Amino acid sequence: GNSVTQMEGPVTLSEEAFLTINCTYTATGYPSLFWYVQYPGEGLQLLLKATKADDKGSNKGFEATYRKETTSFHLEKGSVQVSDSAVYFCALSGAKAAGNKLTFGGGTRVLVKP
Amino acid sequence: ETGVTQTPRHLVMGMTNKKSLKCEQHLGHNAMYWYKQSAKKPLELMFVYSLEERVENNSVPSRFSPECPNSSHLFLHLHTLQPEDSALYLCASSQDPQGDETQYFGPGTRLLVL
């Protein structure tokens, strides 16, 4: 079955530091890949996505590239801010069928200190 | 604001109570989902509705009863819950089955069972 593995947190870093959150996946076929972010007290928000190999998703300074050869979708940001403190979830889509199922990783908590 | 609303945002109930969680989406989607998010556990998919029909029930106890009266509304009826059911309950929607797989989440209902 499908699975997503992402690094466990918490990840603590200083403002303006470089952030990388690793995500690898196991899936059949050609899933779409997603990064969701959950700020304290809120639901999940789509951060970025990529639908095919070598696509790069980007949003709010975050980037991730769909690497089929390494089955990875690592999230990066060059200079984080305190407001980036949140939990980040990597996810992949299942086969297109009634009800699109997403498989989520366990989430990585990121804490950015001033 | 993702276009998915949930009420109430917070709920405290006793084990003998009956309550309902409500989710409404304003995105024109036709698939809706209930997730459970507990502390230190992966996001758990509970139910999936596509075109108002339940297409997935992930071995959820019968004390949780979903209802989807139309494509815009989803309910989760709760009765005789246990303290371990305390969690954040998230609703999501997507375009289904051949549309964009992206799921859009509501802010969640924080449930505490005493």
GROMACS .gro file of C-alpha atoms in nm:
model
  228
    1GLY     CA    1   0.000   0.000   0.000
    2ASN     CA    2   0.091   0.365  -0.011
    3SER     CA    3   0.297   0.520   0.266
    4VAL     CA    4   0.471   0.847   0.345
    5THR     CA    5   0.769   0.886   0.574
    6GLN     CA    6   0.886   1.223   0.696
    7MET     CA    7   1.142   1.326   0.951
    8GLU     CA    8   1.021   1.349   1.306
    9GLY     CA    9   1.044   1.677   1.483
   10PRO     CA   10   1.061   1.899   1.646
   11VAL     CA   11   1.292   2.095   1.425
   12THR     CA   12   1.413   2.407   1.603
   13LEU     CA   13   1.599   2.677   1.417
   14SER     CA   14   1.668   3.047   1.423
   15GLU     CA   15   1.506   3.311   1.208
   16GLU     CA   16   1.661   3.339   0.860
   17ALA     CA   17   1.800   2.986   0.879
   18PHE     CA   18   1.760   2.734   0.598
   19LEU     CA   19   1.488   2.474   0.646
   20THR     CA   20   1.471   2.126   0.496
   21ILE     CA   21   1.209   1.867   0.584
   22ASN     CA   22   1.266   1.529   0.424
   23CYS     CA   23   0.978   1.329   0.281
   24THR     CA   24   0.995   0.994   0.103
   25TYR     CA   25   0.709   0.785  -0.023
   26THR     CA   26   0.605   0.442  -0.141
   27ALA     CA   27   0.326   0.423  -0.394
   28THR     CA   28   0.199   0.240  -0.696
   29GLY     CA   29   0.147   0.432  -1.012
   30TYR     CA   30   0.207   0.806  -1.037
   31PRO     CA   31   0.060   0.986  -0.739
   32SER     CA   32   0.039   1.359  -0.688
   33LEU     CA   33   0.242   1.487  -0.393
   34PHE     CA   34   0.145   1.756  -0.144
   35TRP     CA   35   0.276   1.956   0.146
   36TYR     CA   36   0.019   2.079   0.396
   37VAL     CA   37   0.086   2.315   0.688
   38GLN     CA   38  -0.102   2.335   1.016
   39TYR     CA   39  -0.061   2.651   1.223
   40PRO     CA   40  -0.144   2.635   1.594
   41GLY     CA   41  -0.515   2.596   1.658
   42GLU     CA   42  -0.604   2.564   1.291
   43GLY     CA   43  -0.680   2.298   1.030
   44LEU     CA   44  -0.449   2.189   0.751
   45GLN     CA   45  -0.380   2.428   0.465
   46LEU     CA   46  -0.238   2.330   0.129
   47LEU     CA   47   0.113   2.474   0.102
   48LEU     CA   48   0.218   2.339  -0.237
   49LYS     CA   49   0.180   2.040  -0.464
   50ALA     CA   50   0.331   1.864  -0.765
   51THR     CA   51   0.143   1.632  -0.996
   52LYS     CA   52   0.419   1.465  -1.199
   53ALA     CA   53   0.786   1.377  -1.187
   54ASP     CA   54   1.031   1.671  -1.191
   55ASP     CA   55   0.754   1.921  -1.118
   56LYS     CA   56   0.846   2.182  -0.861
   57GLY     CA   57   0.578   2.316  -0.631
   58SER     CA   58   0.636   2.653  -0.468
   59ASN     CA   59   0.449   2.892  -0.241
   60LYS     CA   60   0.539   3.152   0.025
   61GLY     CA   61   0.911   3.091  -0.030
   62PHE     CA   62   0.877   2.715   0.016
   63GLU     CA   63   0.975   2.473  -0.261
   64ALA     CA   64   0.961   2.098  -0.319
   65THR     CA   65   1.053   1.894  -0.626
   66TYR     CA   66   0.890   1.566  -0.721
   67ARG     CA   67   1.182   1.321  -0.753
   68LYS     CA   68   1.058   0.991  -0.888
   69GLU     CA   69   1.403   0.832  -0.899
   70THR     CA   70   1.449   0.881  -0.525
   71THR     CA   71   1.075   0.873  -0.439
   72SER     CA   72   1.117   1.197  -0.248
   73PHE     CA   73   0.948   1.534  -0.211
   74HIS     CA   74   1.165   1.730   0.031
   75LEU     CA   75   1.042   2.069   0.148
   76GLU     CA   76   1.286   2.361   0.158
   77LYS     CA   77   1.284   2.726   0.247
   78GLY     CA   78   1.587   2.948   0.226
   79SER     CA   79   1.513   3.189   0.510
   80VAL     CA   80   1.250   3.104   0.768
   81GLN     CA   81   1.051   3.345   0.981
   82VAL     CA   82   0.894   3.306   1.322
   83SER     CA   83   0.557   3.291   1.147
   84ASP     CA   84   0.666   2.966   0.976
   85SER     CA   85   0.639   2.786   1.308
   86ALA     CA   86   0.386   2.512   1.242
   87VAL     CA   87   0.344   2.141   1.173
   88TYR     CA   88   0.417   2.034   0.816
   89PHE     CA   89   0.260   1.726   0.658
   90CYS     CA   90   0.373   1.549   0.344
   91ALA     CA   91   0.101   1.357   0.159
   92LEU     CA   92   0.035   1.164  -0.160
   93SER     CA   93  -0.278   1.088  -0.354
   94GLY     CA   94  -0.415   0.743  -0.417
   95ALA     CA   95  -0.552   0.601  -0.736
   96LYS     CA   96  -0.834   0.804  -0.881
   97ALA     CA   97  -1.148   0.639  -0.758
   98ALA     CA   98  -1.462   0.741  -0.578
   99GLY     CA   99  -1.326   0.958  -0.301
  100ASN     CA  100  -0.971   1.078  -0.357
  101LYS     CA  101  -0.772   0.935  -0.070
  102LEU     CA  102  -0.464   1.112   0.060
  103THR     CA  103  -0.199   0.927   0.259
  104PHE     CA  104  -0.030   1.155   0.512
  105GLY     CA  105   0.304   1.140   0.683
  106GLY     CA  106   0.322   1.179   1.059
  107GLY     CA  107   0.394   1.552   1.047
  108THR     CA  108   0.704   1.751   1.139
  109ARG     CA  109   0.679   2.027   1.395
  110VAL     CA  110   0.895   2.329   1.316
  111LEU     CA  111   0.976   2.595   1.572
  112VAL     CA  112   1.148   2.912   1.455
  113LYS     CA  113   1.301   3.127   1.726
  114PRO     CA  114   1.369   3.501   1.691
  115GLU     CA  115  -1.024   3.092   0.475
  116THR     CA  116  -1.038   2.772   0.274
  117GLY     CA  117  -1.409   2.763   0.193
  118VAL     CA  118  -1.473   2.483   0.442
  119THR     CA  119  -1.637   2.573   0.772
  120GLN     CA  120  -1.688   2.360   1.080
  121THR     CA  121  -1.907   2.410   1.385
  122PRO     CA  122  -1.869   2.409   1.671
  123ARG     CA  123  -1.500   2.493   1.701
  124HIS     CA  124  -1.485   2.352   2.053
  125LEU     CA  125  -1.704   2.093   2.222
  126VAL     CA  126  -1.701   1.938   2.568
  127MET     CA  127  -1.931   1.644   2.626
  128GLY     CA  128  -1.993   1.370   2.874
  129MET     CA  129  -1.984   1.004   2.782
  130THR     CA  130  -2.363   0.978   2.782
  131ASN     CA  131  -2.428   1.284   2.568
  132LYS     CA  132  -2.531   1.298   2.204
  133LYS     CA  133  -2.388   1.575   1.991
  134SER     CA  134  -2.324   1.646   1.623
  135LEU     CA  135  -2.040   1.809   1.437
  136LYS     CA  136  -2.122   2.004   1.123
  137CYS     CA  137  -1.914   2.073   0.816
  138GLU     CA  138  -2.008   2.290   0.519
  139GLN     CA  139  -1.811   2.353   0.203
  140HIS     CA  140  -1.862   2.642  -0.038
  141LEU     CA  141  -1.629   2.520  -0.311
  142GLY     CA  142  -1.866   2.323  -0.531
  143HIS     CA  143  -1.690   1.999  -0.442
  144ASN     CA  144  -1.863   1.663  -0.435
  145ALA     CA  145  -1.638   1.459  -0.207
  146MET     CA  146  -1.614   1.514   0.167
  147TYR     CA  147  -1.402   1.355   0.440
  148TRP     CA  148  -1.383   1.321   0.816
  149TYR     CA  149  -1.041   1.288   0.982
  150LYS     CA  150  -0.940   1.241   1.343
  151GLN     CA  151  -0.621   1.407   1.467
  152SER     CA  152  -0.499   1.293   1.806
  153ALA     CA  153  -0.190   1.408   1.986
  154LYS     CA  154   0.122   1.221   1.877
  155LYS     CA  155  -0.067   1.004   1.628
  156PRO     CA  156  -0.087   1.025   1.249
  157LEU     CA  157  -0.388   1.181   1.087
  158GLU     CA  158  -0.660   0.914   1.067
  159LEU     CA  159  -0.910   0.905   0.782
  160MET     CA  160  -1.251   0.809   0.922
  161PHE     CA  161  -1.507   0.843   0.645
  162VAL     CA  162  -1.522   0.938   0.279
  163TYR     CA  163  -1.831   1.050   0.091
  164SER     CA  164  -1.841   1.084  -0.285
  165LEU     CA  165  -2.151   1.222  -0.453
  166GLU     CA  166  -2.331   1.187  -0.119
  167GLU     CA  167  -2.258   0.816  -0.090
  168ARG     CA  168  -2.027   0.673   0.169
  169VAL     CA  169  -1.736   0.507  -0.008
  170GLU     CA  170  -1.501   0.452   0.282
  171ASN     CA  171  -1.543   0.360   0.645
  172ASN     CA  172  -1.208   0.291   0.806
  173SER     CA  173  -1.322   0.056   1.083
  174VAL     CA  174  -1.462   0.343   1.282
  175PRO     CA  175  -1.664   0.248   1.593
  176SER     CA  176  -2.038   0.276   1.558
  177ARG     CA  177  -2.052   0.549   1.823
  178PHE     CA  178  -1.947   0.775   1.531
  179SER     CA  179  -2.222   0.806   1.271
  180PRO     CA  180  -2.168   1.020   0.960
  181GLU     CA  181  -2.439   1.179   0.750
  182CYS     CA  182  -2.411   1.353   0.415
  183PRO     CA  183  -2.750   1.502   0.319
  184ASN     CA  184  -2.612   1.685   0.015
  185SER     CA  185  -2.279   1.757  -0.146
  186SER     CA  186  -2.223   2.073   0.059
  187HIS     CA  187  -2.290   1.939   0.407
  188LEU     CA  188  -2.141   1.666   0.620
  189PHE     CA  189  -2.227   1.574   0.976
  190LEU     CA  190  -2.068   1.351   1.236
  191HIS     CA  191  -2.313   1.234   1.499
  192LEU     CA  192  -2.156   1.136   1.830
  193HIS     CA  193  -2.305   0.924   2.108
  194THR     CA  194  -2.168   0.740   2.410
  195LEU     CA  195  -1.814   0.848   2.335
  196GLN     CA  196  -1.510   0.749   2.535
  197PRO     CA  197  -1.238   0.977   2.676
  198GLU     CA  198  -0.993   0.840   2.416
  199ASP     CA  199  -1.217   0.993   2.148
  200SER     CA  200  -1.098   1.337   2.256
  201ALA     CA  201  -0.922   1.482   1.954
  202LEU     CA  202  -0.937   1.741   1.677
  203TYR     CA  203  -1.191   1.635   1.413
  204LEU     CA  204  -1.117   1.774   1.071
  205CYS     CA  205  -1.346   1.792   0.772
  206ALA     CA  206  -1.215   1.822   0.417
  207SER     CA  207  -1.356   1.837   0.064
  208SER     CA  208  -1.229   1.781  -0.287
  209GLN     CA  209  -1.345   1.761  -0.645
  210ASP     CA  210  -1.419   1.399  -0.722
  211PRO     CA  211  -1.359   1.158  -0.878
  212GLN     CA  212  -1.165   1.280  -1.179
  213GLY     CA  213  -1.096   1.633  -1.072
  214ASP     CA  214  -0.820   1.796  -0.870
  215GLU     CA  215  -0.716   1.562  -0.590
  216THR     CA  216  -0.633   1.847  -0.354
  217GLN     CA  217  -0.828   1.833  -0.031
  218TYR     CA  218  -0.930   2.154   0.141
  219PHE     CA  219  -0.964   2.141   0.516
  220GLY     CA  220  -1.181   2.317   0.767
  221PRO     CA  221  -1.042   2.456   1.093
  222GLY     CA  222  -1.154   2.153   1.291
  223THR     CA  223  -1.365   2.088   1.600
  224ARG     CA  224  -1.167   2.034   1.919
  225LEU     CA  225  -1.358   1.769   2.113
  226LEU     CA  226  -1.307   1.683   2.478
  227VAL     CA  227  -1.491   1.384   2.622
  228LEU     CA  228  -1.515   1.378   2.999
   0.00000   0.00000   0.00000
